[in-house]
PDB file of C-alpha atoms and ligand atoms in Angstrom:
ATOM      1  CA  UNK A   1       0.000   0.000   0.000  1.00 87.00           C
ATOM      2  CA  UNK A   2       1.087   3.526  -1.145  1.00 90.00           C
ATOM      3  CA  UNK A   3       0.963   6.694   1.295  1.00 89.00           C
ATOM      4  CA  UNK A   4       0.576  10.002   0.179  1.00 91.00           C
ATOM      5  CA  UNK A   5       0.728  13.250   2.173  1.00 90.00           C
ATOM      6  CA  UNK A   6      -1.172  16.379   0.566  1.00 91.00           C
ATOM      7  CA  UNK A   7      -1.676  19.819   1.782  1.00 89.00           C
ATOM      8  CA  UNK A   8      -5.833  20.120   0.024  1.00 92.00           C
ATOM      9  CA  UNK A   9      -6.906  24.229   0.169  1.00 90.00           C
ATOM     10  CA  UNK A  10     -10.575  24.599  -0.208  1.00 90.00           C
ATOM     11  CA  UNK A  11     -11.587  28.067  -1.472  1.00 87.00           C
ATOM     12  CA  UNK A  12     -14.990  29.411   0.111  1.00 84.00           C
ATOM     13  CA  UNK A  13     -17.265  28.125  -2.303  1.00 83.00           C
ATOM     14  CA  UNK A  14     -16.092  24.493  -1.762  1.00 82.00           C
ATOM     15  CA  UNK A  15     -15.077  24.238   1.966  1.00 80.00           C
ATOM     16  CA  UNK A  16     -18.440  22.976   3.061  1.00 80.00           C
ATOM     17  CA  UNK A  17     -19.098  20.187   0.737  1.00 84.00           C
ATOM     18  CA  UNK A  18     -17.932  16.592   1.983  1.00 87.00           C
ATOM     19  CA  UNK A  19     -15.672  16.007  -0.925  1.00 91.00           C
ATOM     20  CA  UNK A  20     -13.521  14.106   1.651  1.00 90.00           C
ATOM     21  CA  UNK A  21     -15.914  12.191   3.052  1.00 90.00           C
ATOM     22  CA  UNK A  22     -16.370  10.628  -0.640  1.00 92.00           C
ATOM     23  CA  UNK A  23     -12.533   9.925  -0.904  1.00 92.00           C
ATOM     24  CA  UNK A  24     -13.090   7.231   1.447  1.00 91.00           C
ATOM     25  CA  UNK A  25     -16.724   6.185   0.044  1.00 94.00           C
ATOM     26  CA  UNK A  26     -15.875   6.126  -3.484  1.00 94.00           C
ATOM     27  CA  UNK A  27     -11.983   5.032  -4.239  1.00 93.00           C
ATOM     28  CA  UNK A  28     -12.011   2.860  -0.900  1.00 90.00           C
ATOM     29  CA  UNK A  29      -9.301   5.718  -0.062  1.00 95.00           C
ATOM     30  CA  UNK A  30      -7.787   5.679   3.918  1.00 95.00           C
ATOM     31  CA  UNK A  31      -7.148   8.917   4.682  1.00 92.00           C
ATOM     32  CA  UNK A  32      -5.802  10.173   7.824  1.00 91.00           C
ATOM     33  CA  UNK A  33      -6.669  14.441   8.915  1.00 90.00           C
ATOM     34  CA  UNK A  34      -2.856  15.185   9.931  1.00 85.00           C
ATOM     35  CA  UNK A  35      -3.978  19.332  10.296  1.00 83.00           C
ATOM     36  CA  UNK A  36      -6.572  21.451   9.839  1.00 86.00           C
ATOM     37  CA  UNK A  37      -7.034  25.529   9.980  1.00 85.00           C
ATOM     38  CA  UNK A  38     -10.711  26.561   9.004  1.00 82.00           C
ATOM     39  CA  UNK A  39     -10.934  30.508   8.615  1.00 83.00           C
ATOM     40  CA  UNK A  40     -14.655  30.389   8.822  1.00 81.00           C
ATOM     41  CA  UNK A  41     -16.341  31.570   5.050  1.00 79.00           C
ATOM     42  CA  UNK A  42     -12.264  32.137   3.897  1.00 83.00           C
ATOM     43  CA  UNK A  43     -10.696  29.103   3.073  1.00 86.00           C
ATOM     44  CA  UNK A  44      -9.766  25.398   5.142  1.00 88.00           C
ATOM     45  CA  UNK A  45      -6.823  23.820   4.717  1.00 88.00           C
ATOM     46  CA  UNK A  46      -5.296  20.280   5.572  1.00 90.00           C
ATOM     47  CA  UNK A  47      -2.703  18.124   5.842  1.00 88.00           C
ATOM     48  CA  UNK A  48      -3.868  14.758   4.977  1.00 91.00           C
ATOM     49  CA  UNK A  49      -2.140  11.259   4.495  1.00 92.00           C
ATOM     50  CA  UNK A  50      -3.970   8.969   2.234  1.00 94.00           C
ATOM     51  CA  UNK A  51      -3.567   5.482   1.434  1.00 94.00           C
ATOM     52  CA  UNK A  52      -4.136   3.403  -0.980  1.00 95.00           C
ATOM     53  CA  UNK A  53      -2.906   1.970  -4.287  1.00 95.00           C
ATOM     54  CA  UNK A  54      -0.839   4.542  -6.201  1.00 94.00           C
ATOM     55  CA  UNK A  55      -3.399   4.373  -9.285  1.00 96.00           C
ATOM     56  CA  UNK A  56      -6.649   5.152  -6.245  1.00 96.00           C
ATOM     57  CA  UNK A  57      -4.277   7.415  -4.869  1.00 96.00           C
ATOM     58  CA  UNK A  58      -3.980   9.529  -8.283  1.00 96.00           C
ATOM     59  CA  UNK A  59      -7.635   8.782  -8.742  1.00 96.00           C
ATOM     60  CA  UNK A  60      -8.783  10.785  -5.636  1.00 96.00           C
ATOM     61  CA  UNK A  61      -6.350  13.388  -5.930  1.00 96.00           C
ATOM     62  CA  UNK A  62      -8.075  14.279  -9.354  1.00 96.00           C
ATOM     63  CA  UNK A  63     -11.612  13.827  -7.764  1.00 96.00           C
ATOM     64  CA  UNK A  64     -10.460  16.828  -5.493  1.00 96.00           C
ATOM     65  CA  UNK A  65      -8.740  18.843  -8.421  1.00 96.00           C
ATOM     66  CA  UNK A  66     -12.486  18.383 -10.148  1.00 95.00           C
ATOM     67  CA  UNK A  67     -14.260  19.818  -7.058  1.00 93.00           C
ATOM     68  CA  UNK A  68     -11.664  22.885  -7.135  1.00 93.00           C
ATOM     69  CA  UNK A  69      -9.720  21.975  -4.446  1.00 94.00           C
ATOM     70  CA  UNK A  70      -6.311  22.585  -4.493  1.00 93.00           C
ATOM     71  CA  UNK A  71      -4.202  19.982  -3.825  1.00 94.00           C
ATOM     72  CA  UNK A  72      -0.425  20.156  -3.022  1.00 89.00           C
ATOM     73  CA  UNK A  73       2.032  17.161  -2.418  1.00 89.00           C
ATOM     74  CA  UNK A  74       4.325  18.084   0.580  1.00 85.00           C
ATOM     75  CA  UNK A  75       6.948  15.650  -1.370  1.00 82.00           C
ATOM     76  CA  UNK A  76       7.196  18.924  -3.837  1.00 79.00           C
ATOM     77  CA  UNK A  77       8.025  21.179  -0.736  1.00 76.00           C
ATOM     78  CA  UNK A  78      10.759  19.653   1.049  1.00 80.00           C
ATOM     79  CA  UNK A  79      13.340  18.200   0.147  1.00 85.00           C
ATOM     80  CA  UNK A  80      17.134  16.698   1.456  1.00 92.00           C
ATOM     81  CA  UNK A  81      20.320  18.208  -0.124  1.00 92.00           C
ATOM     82  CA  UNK A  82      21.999  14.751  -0.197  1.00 93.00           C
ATOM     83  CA  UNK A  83      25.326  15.866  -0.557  1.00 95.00           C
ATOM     84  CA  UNK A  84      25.082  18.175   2.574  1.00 96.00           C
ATOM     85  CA  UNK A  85      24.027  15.259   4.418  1.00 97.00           C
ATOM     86  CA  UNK A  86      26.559  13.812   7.075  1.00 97.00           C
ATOM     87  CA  UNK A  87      24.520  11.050   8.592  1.00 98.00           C
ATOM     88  CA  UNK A  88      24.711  12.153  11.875  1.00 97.00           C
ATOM     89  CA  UNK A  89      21.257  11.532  12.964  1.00 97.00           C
ATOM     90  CA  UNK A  90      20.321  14.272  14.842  1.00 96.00           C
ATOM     91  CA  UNK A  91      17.021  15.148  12.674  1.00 96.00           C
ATOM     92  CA  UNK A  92      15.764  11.283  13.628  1.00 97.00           C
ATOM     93  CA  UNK A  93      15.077  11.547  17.261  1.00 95.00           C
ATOM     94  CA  UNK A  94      12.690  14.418  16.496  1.00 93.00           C
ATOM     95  CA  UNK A  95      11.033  13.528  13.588  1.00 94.00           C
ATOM     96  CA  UNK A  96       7.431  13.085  14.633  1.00 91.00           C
ATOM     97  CA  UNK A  97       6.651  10.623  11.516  1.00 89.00           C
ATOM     98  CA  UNK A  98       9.541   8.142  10.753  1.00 93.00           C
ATOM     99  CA  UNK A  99      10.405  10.115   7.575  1.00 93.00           C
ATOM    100  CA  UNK A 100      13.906  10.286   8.586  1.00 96.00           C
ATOM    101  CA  UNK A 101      15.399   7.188   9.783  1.00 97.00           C
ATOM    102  CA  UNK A 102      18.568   5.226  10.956  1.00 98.00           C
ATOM    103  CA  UNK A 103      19.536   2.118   8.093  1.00 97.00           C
ATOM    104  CA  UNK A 104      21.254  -0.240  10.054  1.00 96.00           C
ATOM    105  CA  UNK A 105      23.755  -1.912   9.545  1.00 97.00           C
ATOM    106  CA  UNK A 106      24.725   0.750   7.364  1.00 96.00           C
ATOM    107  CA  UNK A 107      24.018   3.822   9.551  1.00 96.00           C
ATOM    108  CA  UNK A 108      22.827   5.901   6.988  1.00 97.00           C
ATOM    109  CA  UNK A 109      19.995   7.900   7.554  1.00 98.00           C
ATOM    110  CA  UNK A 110      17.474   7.947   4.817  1.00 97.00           C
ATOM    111  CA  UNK A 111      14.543  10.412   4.074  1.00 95.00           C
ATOM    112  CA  UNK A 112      11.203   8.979   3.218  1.00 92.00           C
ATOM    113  CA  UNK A 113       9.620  12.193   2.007  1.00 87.00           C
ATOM    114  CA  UNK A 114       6.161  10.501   1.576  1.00 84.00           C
ATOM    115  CA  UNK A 115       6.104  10.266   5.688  1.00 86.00           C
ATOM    116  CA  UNK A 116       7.046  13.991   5.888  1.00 87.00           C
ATOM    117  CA  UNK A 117       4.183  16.313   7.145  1.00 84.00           C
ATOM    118  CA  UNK A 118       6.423  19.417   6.981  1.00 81.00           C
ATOM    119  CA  UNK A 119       6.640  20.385  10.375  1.00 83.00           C
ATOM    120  CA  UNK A 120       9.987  21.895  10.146  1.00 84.00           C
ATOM    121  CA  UNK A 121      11.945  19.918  13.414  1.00 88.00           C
ATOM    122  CA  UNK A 122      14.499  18.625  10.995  1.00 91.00           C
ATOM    123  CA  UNK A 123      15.416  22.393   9.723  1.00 88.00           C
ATOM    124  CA  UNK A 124      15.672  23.855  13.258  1.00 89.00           C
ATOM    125  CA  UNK A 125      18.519  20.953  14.078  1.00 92.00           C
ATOM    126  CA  UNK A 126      20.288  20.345  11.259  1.00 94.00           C
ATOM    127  CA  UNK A 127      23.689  21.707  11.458  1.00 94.00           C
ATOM    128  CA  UNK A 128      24.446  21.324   7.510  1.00 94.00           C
ATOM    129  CA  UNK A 129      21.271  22.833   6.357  1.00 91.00           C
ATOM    130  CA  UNK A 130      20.223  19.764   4.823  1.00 94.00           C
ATOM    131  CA  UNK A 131      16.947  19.673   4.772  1.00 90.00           C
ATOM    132  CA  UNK A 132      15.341  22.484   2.517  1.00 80.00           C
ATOM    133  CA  UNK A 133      12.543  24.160   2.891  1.00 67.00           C
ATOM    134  CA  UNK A 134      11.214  22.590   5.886  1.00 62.00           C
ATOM    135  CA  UNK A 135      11.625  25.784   8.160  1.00 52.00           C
ATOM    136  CA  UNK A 136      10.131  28.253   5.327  1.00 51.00           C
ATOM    137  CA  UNK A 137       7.190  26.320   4.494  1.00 57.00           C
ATOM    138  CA  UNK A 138       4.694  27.038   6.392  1.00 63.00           C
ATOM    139  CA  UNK A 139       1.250  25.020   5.432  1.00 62.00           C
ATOM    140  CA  UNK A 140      -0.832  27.297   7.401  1.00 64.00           C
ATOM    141  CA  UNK A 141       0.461  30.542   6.997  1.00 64.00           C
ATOM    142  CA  UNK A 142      -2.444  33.159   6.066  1.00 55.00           C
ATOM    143  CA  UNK A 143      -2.507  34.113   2.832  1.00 53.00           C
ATOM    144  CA  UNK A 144       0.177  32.342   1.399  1.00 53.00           C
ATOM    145  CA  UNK A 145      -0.135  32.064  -2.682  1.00 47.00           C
ATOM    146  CA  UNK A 146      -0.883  28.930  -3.128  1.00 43.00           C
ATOM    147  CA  UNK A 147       2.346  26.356  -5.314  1.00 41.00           C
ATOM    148  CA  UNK A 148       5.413  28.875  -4.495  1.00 37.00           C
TER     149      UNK A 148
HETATM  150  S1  SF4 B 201       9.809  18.223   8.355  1.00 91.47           S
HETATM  151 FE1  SF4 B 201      11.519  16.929   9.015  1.00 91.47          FE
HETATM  152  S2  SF4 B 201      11.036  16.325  11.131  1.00 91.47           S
HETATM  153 FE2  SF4 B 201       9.121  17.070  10.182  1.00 91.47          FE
HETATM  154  S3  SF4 B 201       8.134  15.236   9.352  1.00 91.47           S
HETATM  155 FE3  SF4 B 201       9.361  16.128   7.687  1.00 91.47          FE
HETATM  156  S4  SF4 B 201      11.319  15.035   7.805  1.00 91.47           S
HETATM  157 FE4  SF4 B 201      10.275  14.694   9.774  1.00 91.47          FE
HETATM  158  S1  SF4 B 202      20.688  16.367  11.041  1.00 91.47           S
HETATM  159 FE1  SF4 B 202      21.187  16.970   8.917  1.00 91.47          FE
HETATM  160  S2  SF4 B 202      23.235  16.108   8.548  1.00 91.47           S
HETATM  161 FE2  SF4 B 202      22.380  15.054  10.341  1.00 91.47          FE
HETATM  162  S3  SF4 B 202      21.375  13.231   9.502  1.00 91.47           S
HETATM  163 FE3  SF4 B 202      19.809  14.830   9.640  1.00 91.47          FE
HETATM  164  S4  SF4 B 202      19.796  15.784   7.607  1.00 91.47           S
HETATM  165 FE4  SF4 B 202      21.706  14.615   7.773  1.00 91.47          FE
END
């Protein structure tokens, strides 16, 4: 099973209709509500993990895009500079998710950027500045223009 985390923005003319409700009802889709930030009669927006198949996955991400909901893959937000990366594991004892692990034997540690939810601990430790983005983006920020 594929996971998929997306930031969805609903615009005011949308936010009240269960569009997610039929994710699950229609494509069979799991979805888990990571965030949410309802400015009442503004906008809503939230973090969701969904799970499926990669093709249901797709499938319900264009069902949204249909209804006018904007939906944004946190996997094109943040990302690890590979080459800055030292290994030293500092980023995995505060990542809430598992997106940033320890490989053993090898002691590498690897970045699953489908886990990631953007919260930004990885940025504020990092002593390389490895992980890009993570700090800036800010999911909920008010009025931020929406695929920058
Ligand atoms: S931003 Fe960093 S700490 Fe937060 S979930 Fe993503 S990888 Fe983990
Ligand atoms: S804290 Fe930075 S350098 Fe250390 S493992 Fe994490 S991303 Fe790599």
């Amino acid at each position: 099973m594929a996971s998929k985390n997306v930031l969805l923005i609903f615009k005011s003319n949308i936010m009240y209709k269960p569009v997610i409700y039929r994710l699950a009802r229609d494509f069979e889709l799991v979805f888990n509500i990571l965030e949410a930030k309802i400015l009442p009669r503004r906008e809503g927006r939230i973090l969701l993990e969904l799970r499926g198949s990669e093709d249901v996955i797709e499938k319900g991400i264009r069902f949204l895009e249909d209804h006018r909901v904007l939906v944004e893959p946190l996997s094109d937000k943040v990302w690890r500079e590979d080459d800055k990366c030292v290994h030293c594991g500092a980023c995995t004892g505060l990542c809430p998710t598992g997106a940033l692990s320890i490989l053993r034997p090898e002691m590498t540690v690897s970045f699953d950027v489908e886990k990631c939810v953007a919260c930004g601990m990885c940025g504020l430790v990092c002593p390389f500045g490895a992980m890009k983005d993570v700090t800036l983006f800010d999911p909920f920020a008010e009025g931020r223009p929406v695929s920058q």
